Each structure stands twice: as C-alpha cells, then as structure tokens.
Amino acid sequence: MLSKKIEKALNEQIELEGSSSQYYLAMASWAETQGMNGIAQFLFTHADEERLHMLKLIKFVNERGGHGVVPTLKAPPKTFKSVQAIFELVLEHEILVSNEINKLVETCLKERDYTTHNFLQWYVSEQIEEEALARRILDKLKLIGGEKGGLYLFDRDLETMAAAESAAADKQA
Ligand code: FEO
C-alpha cells in the first residue's frame, strides 16, 4: 500500500511524464512542418516513449492501492527557433526529469518505501540513457553548425535512430 505522500509524489511524476510527451509531440509536429521528417519521426517516437513512462507509473500506483490520476496538461509551445534550440530544450528538460526522479527516490528512502524505490530504478537508468542521447545529438548539431548539407544528413540519421528506438520499444512492450 502506498502512503499518501508517495502517491502524491508519483502522481506529480505522472504529470511530468505526460507533459514531456506533449512537449516532444509539439516539437515533432513543428519539425514535420519544416520538412525535417527524420527529426520529426525521432521526436514522435520520443513522445510515445514518454507516454509509456506515464502509463507505467499510472499502473504501478493503481496496483499498489493508490489512484494514478490522468493529469490536465498545459499546452506546449507551437513553434521553435531551430533544430539546435529543440535539442537544447530536450536536454534541459531531461535534466529536470532526472532531478525529479532523484528527489522521488530520496523520498522513498525517507519513507522506507523500498518497493517503490525498487520500481523507480528503471527510471533512474532510463534517465541516464536519455540525457546521454540528448547530449550526443547536441554535439552532432554543434559540429554541423547550421550547415544545410550537414542538417540534411543529420535528419536522415535521426530517421534511422527513430526506427531503431521504435523497434527496441516494441520488444520491451
Ligand atoms: Fe520519461 Fe524522458 O523522461
């Protein structure tokens, strides 16, 4: 059984994962309107993954006798400055999510909720990967430095990466 404190903290995380999904979905849609289909595909896949992160939390809260609440979400931005700006925002956002997961882990230890602590380890590992991926992509973009030919190849690279991520997610499901 979850304590009220842990249930509340998990519901806050549900909201954050849901808003991450919407945020990346907005980025994907904008990229698609700019003709950057590979980047869009990558971000659409990323948005789906965040939705799954939310769903996994909802199910956990319900299984443990709480109520995983489907959150009302604030509208994400409609437009973005550039592809580089998007991935800077992705990295910034993932760092924020990692910090929140770490706080949640700390709360579980304080409350002696070892079951939730154990469940959250999956998120801890996932955040390491997500931050590293965002950093790798940003490094590539910095190398390209806004050059059109490079951006075209980068777009194709991300399309391949999105297909690989999507196949990996299908295996996990
Ligand atoms: Fe589920 Fe990328 O945070």
mmCIF file of C-alpha atoms and ligand atoms in Angstrom:
data_model
loop_
_atom_site.group_PDB
_atom_site.id
_atom_site.type_symbol
_atom_site.label_atom_id
_atom_site.label_comp_id
_atom_site.label_asym_id
_atom_site.label_seq_id
_atom_site.Cartn_x
_atom_site.Cartn_y
_atom_site.Cartn_z
ATOM 1 C CA MET A 1 0.000 0.000 0.000
ATOM 2 C CA LEU A 2 1.310 3.417 -0.919
ATOM 3 C CA SER A 3 1.484 6.193 1.629
ATOM 4 C CA LYS A 4 -0.416 9.351 0.697
ATOM 5 C CA LYS A 5 2.884 11.194 0.435
ATOM 6 C CA ILE A 6 4.365 8.718 -2.066
ATOM 7 C CA GLU A 7 1.114 8.537 -4.014
ATOM 8 C CA LYS A 8 1.109 12.325 -4.366
ATOM 9 C CA ALA A 9 4.758 12.372 -5.439
ATOM 10 C CA LEU A 10 4.141 9.617 -8.002
ATOM 11 C CA ASN A 11 1.142 11.494 -9.375
ATOM 12 C CA GLU A 12 3.334 14.557 -9.806
ATOM 13 C CA GLN A 13 5.760 12.394 -11.778
ATOM 14 C CA ILE A 14 2.846 11.093 -13.880
ATOM 15 C CA GLU A 15 2.058 14.701 -14.747
ATOM 16 C CA LEU A 16 5.684 15.441 -15.627
ATOM 17 C CA GLU A 17 5.959 12.389 -17.917
ATOM 18 C CA GLY A 18 2.665 13.351 -19.571
ATOM 19 C CA SER A 19 3.804 16.909 -20.151
ATOM 20 C CA SER A 20 7.147 15.625 -21.506
ATOM 21 C CA SER A 21 5.201 13.599 -24.047
ATOM 22 C CA GLN A 22 3.172 16.639 -25.139
ATOM 23 C CA TYR A 23 6.285 18.801 -25.270
ATOM 24 C CA TYR A 24 8.106 16.389 -27.600
ATOM 25 C CA LEU A 25 4.957 15.911 -29.639
ATOM 26 C CA ALA A 26 4.799 19.682 -30.219
ATOM 27 C CA MET A 27 8.471 19.664 -31.268
ATOM 28 C CA ALA A 28 7.819 16.741 -33.630
ATOM 29 C CA SER A 29 4.868 18.452 -35.245
ATOM 30 C CA TRP A 30 6.813 21.673 -35.756
ATOM 31 C CA ALA A 31 9.789 19.772 -37.262
ATOM 32 C CA GLU A 32 7.421 17.997 -39.660
ATOM 33 C CA THR A 33 6.014 21.313 -40.862
ATOM 34 C CA GLN A 34 9.616 22.387 -41.579
ATOM 35 C CA GLY A 35 10.185 19.347 -43.831
ATOM 36 C CA MET A 36 12.520 17.671 -41.345
ATOM 37 C CA ASN A 37 10.889 14.279 -41.403
ATOM 38 C CA GLY A 38 13.665 12.288 -39.734
ATOM 39 C CA ILE A 39 13.870 14.699 -36.815
ATOM 40 C CA ALA A 40 10.074 14.692 -36.594
ATOM 41 C CA GLN A 41 9.978 10.877 -36.570
ATOM 42 C CA PHE A 42 12.595 10.748 -33.829
ATOM 43 C CA LEU A 43 10.592 13.190 -31.708
ATOM 44 C CA PHE A 44 7.259 11.441 -32.378
ATOM 45 C CA THR A 45 8.868 8.213 -31.122
ATOM 46 C CA HIS A 46 10.288 10.031 -28.117
ATOM 47 C CA ALA A 47 6.848 11.456 -27.314
ATOM 48 C CA ASP A 48 5.393 7.915 -27.430
ATOM 49 C CA GLU A 49 8.077 6.704 -25.034
ATOM 50 C CA GLU A 50 7.236 9.450 -22.548
ATOM 51 C CA ARG A 51 3.588 8.451 -22.724
ATOM 52 C CA LEU A 52 4.647 4.896 -21.867
ATOM 53 C CA HIS A 53 6.668 6.223 -18.919
ATOM 54 C CA MET A 54 3.470 7.916 -17.695
ATOM 55 C CA LEU A 55 1.402 4.774 -18.230
ATOM 56 C CA LYS A 56 3.864 2.573 -16.362
ATOM 57 C CA LEU A 57 3.583 4.919 -13.359
ATOM 58 C CA ILE A 58 -0.223 5.030 -13.502
ATOM 59 C CA LYS A 59 -0.374 1.234 -13.485
ATOM 60 C CA PHE A 60 2.104 0.974 -10.633
ATOM 61 C CA VAL A 61 0.161 3.446 -8.473
ATOM 62 C CA ASN A 62 -3.087 1.566 -9.131
ATOM 63 C CA GLU A 63 -1.520 -1.849 -8.442
ATOM 64 C CA ARG A 64 -0.249 -0.561 -5.098
ATOM 65 C CA GLY A 65 -3.704 0.524 -3.955
ATOM 66 C CA GLY A 66 -3.469 4.190 -4.949
ATOM 67 C CA HIS A 67 -5.063 6.136 -7.790
ATOM 68 C CA GLY A 68 -2.953 7.128 -10.785
ATOM 69 C CA VAL A 69 -4.568 10.365 -11.878
ATOM 70 C CA VAL A 70 -4.626 11.367 -15.547
ATOM 71 C CA PRO A 71 -3.387 14.969 -15.447
ATOM 72 C CA THR A 72 -4.624 18.128 -17.100
ATOM 73 C CA LEU A 73 -1.697 19.411 -19.114
ATOM 74 C CA LYS A 74 -0.619 22.901 -20.045
ATOM 75 C CA ALA A 75 -0.377 23.498 -23.812
ATOM 76 C CA PRO A 76 3.204 23.148 -25.082
ATOM 77 C CA PRO A 77 4.799 25.794 -27.355
ATOM 78 C CA LYS A 78 3.703 25.741 -31.016
ATOM 79 C CA THR A 79 6.914 26.870 -32.662
ATOM 80 C CA PHE A 80 10.635 26.546 -32.003
ATOM 81 C CA LYS A 81 13.627 28.647 -33.005
ATOM 82 C CA SER A 82 15.714 25.948 -34.669
ATOM 83 C CA VAL A 83 16.637 22.264 -34.568
ATOM 84 C CA GLN A 84 19.529 23.034 -32.243
ATOM 85 C CA ALA A 85 17.220 25.002 -29.961
ATOM 86 C CA ILE A 86 14.891 21.980 -29.838
ATOM 87 C CA PHE A 87 17.619 19.614 -28.689
ATOM 88 C CA GLU A 88 18.897 22.143 -26.162
ATOM 89 C CA LEU A 89 15.365 22.177 -24.742
ATOM 90 C CA VAL A 90 15.218 18.359 -24.801
ATOM 91 C CA LEU A 91 18.445 18.108 -22.797
ATOM 92 C CA GLU A 92 17.334 20.798 -20.338
ATOM 93 C CA HIS A 93 14.022 19.009 -19.899
ATOM 94 C CA GLU A 94 15.598 15.584 -19.395
ATOM 95 C CA ILE A 95 17.905 17.024 -16.727
ATOM 96 C CA LEU A 96 14.827 18.401 -14.968
ATOM 97 C CA VAL A 97 13.130 14.984 -15.162
ATOM 98 C CA SER A 98 16.257 13.266 -13.775
ATOM 99 C CA ASN A 99 16.306 15.688 -10.850
ATOM 100 C CA GLU A 100 12.659 14.971 -10.100
ATOM 101 C CA ILE A 101 13.239 11.199 -10.271
ATOM 102 C CA ASN A 102 16.169 11.565 -7.879
ATOM 103 C CA LYS A 103 14.007 13.534 -5.441
ATOM 104 C CA LEU A 104 11.362 10.839 -5.675
ATOM 105 C CA VAL A 105 13.941 8.133 -4.926
ATOM 106 C CA GLU A 106 15.089 10.124 -1.904
ATOM 107 C CA THR A 107 11.511 10.493 -0.634
ATOM 108 C CA CYS A 108 11.020 6.706 -0.952
ATOM 109 C CA LEU A 109 14.103 6.069 1.162
ATOM 110 C CA LYS A 110 12.964 8.556 3.797
ATOM 111 C CA GLU A 111 9.522 6.932 3.876
ATOM 112 C CA ARG A 112 11.056 3.430 3.854
ATOM 113 C CA ASP A 113 9.049 2.507 0.765
ATOM 114 C CA TYR A 114 11.505 0.021 -0.724
ATOM 115 C CA THR A 115 9.042 -1.394 -3.243
ATOM 116 C CA THR A 116 8.569 1.970 -4.940
ATOM 117 C CA HIS A 117 12.276 2.629 -4.583
ATOM 118 C CA ASN A 118 12.962 -0.594 -6.470
ATOM 119 C CA PHE A 119 10.374 0.235 -9.152
ATOM 120 C CA LEU A 120 11.967 3.648 -9.692
ATOM 121 C CA GLN A 121 15.380 2.188 -10.525
ATOM 122 C CA TRP A 122 14.140 1.575 -14.070
ATOM 123 C CA TYR A 123 13.512 5.341 -14.385
ATOM 124 C CA VAL A 124 16.936 6.156 -12.960
ATOM 125 C CA SER A 125 18.617 4.058 -15.689
ATOM 126 C CA GLU A 126 16.312 5.382 -18.383
ATOM 127 C CA GLN A 127 17.209 8.974 -17.473
ATOM 128 C CA ILE A 128 20.944 8.257 -17.782
ATOM 129 C CA GLU A 129 20.322 6.996 -21.329
ATOM 130 C CA GLU A 130 18.011 9.829 -22.282
ATOM 131 C CA GLU A 131 20.372 12.540 -21.091
ATOM 132 C CA ALA A 132 23.310 10.880 -22.854
ATOM 133 C CA LEU A 133 21.337 10.610 -26.088
ATOM 134 C CA ALA A 134 20.308 14.275 -25.991
ATOM 135 C CA ARG A 135 23.948 15.268 -25.375
ATOM 136 C CA ARG A 136 25.170 13.131 -28.287
ATOM 137 C CA ILE A 137 22.641 14.674 -30.641
ATOM 138 C CA LEU A 138 23.515 18.190 -29.497
ATOM 139 C CA ASP A 139 27.218 17.525 -30.040
ATOM 140 C CA LYS A 140 26.484 16.450 -33.613
ATOM 141 C CA LEU A 141 24.396 19.566 -34.219
ATOM 142 C CA LYS A 142 27.159 21.786 -32.895
ATOM 143 C CA LEU A 143 29.575 20.158 -35.342
ATOM 144 C CA ILE A 144 27.189 20.792 -38.227
ATOM 145 C CA GLY A 145 26.765 24.409 -37.118
ATOM 146 C CA GLY A 146 23.645 25.128 -39.198
ATOM 147 C CA GLU A 147 25.190 23.974 -42.494
ATOM 148 C CA LYS A 148 22.350 22.769 -44.791
ATOM 149 C CA GLY A 149 24.026 19.662 -46.246
ATOM 150 C CA GLY A 150 25.005 18.535 -42.775
ATOM 151 C CA LEU A 151 21.489 19.095 -41.484
ATOM 152 C CA TYR A 152 20.089 17.005 -44.327
ATOM 153 C CA LEU A 153 22.344 14.072 -43.366
ATOM 154 C CA PHE A 154 21.553 14.600 -39.684
ATOM 155 C CA ASP A 155 17.838 14.390 -40.500
ATOM 156 C CA ARG A 156 18.421 11.039 -42.224
ATOM 157 C CA ASP A 157 20.495 9.789 -39.273
ATOM 158 C CA LEU A 158 17.695 10.572 -36.870
ATOM 159 C CA GLU A 159 15.213 8.724 -39.057
ATOM 160 C CA THR A 160 17.373 5.603 -38.722
ATOM 161 C CA MET A 161 17.737 6.166 -34.982
ATOM 162 C CA ALA A 162 13.957 6.582 -34.586
ATOM 163 C CA ALA A 163 13.354 3.271 -36.391
ATOM 164 C CA ALA A 164 15.855 1.515 -34.094
ATOM 165 C CA GLU A 165 14.283 3.062 -30.959
ATOM 166 C CA SER A 166 10.839 2.121 -32.089
ATOM 167 C CA ALA A 167 11.918 -1.496 -32.712
ATOM 168 C CA ALA A 168 13.532 -1.605 -29.252
ATOM 169 C CA ALA A 169 10.350 -0.204 -27.668
ATOM 170 C CA ASP A 170 8.250 -2.861 -29.465
ATOM 171 C CA LYS A 171 10.489 -5.562 -27.992
ATOM 172 C CA GLN A 172 10.071 -4.109 -24.482
ATOM 173 C CA ALA A 173 6.247 -3.894 -24.802
HETATM 174 FE FE1 FEO B 1 10.391 9.974 -19.076
HETATM 175 FE FE2 FEO B 1 12.495 11.394 -20.566
HETATM 176 O O1 FEO B 1 11.523 11.332 -19.063
#
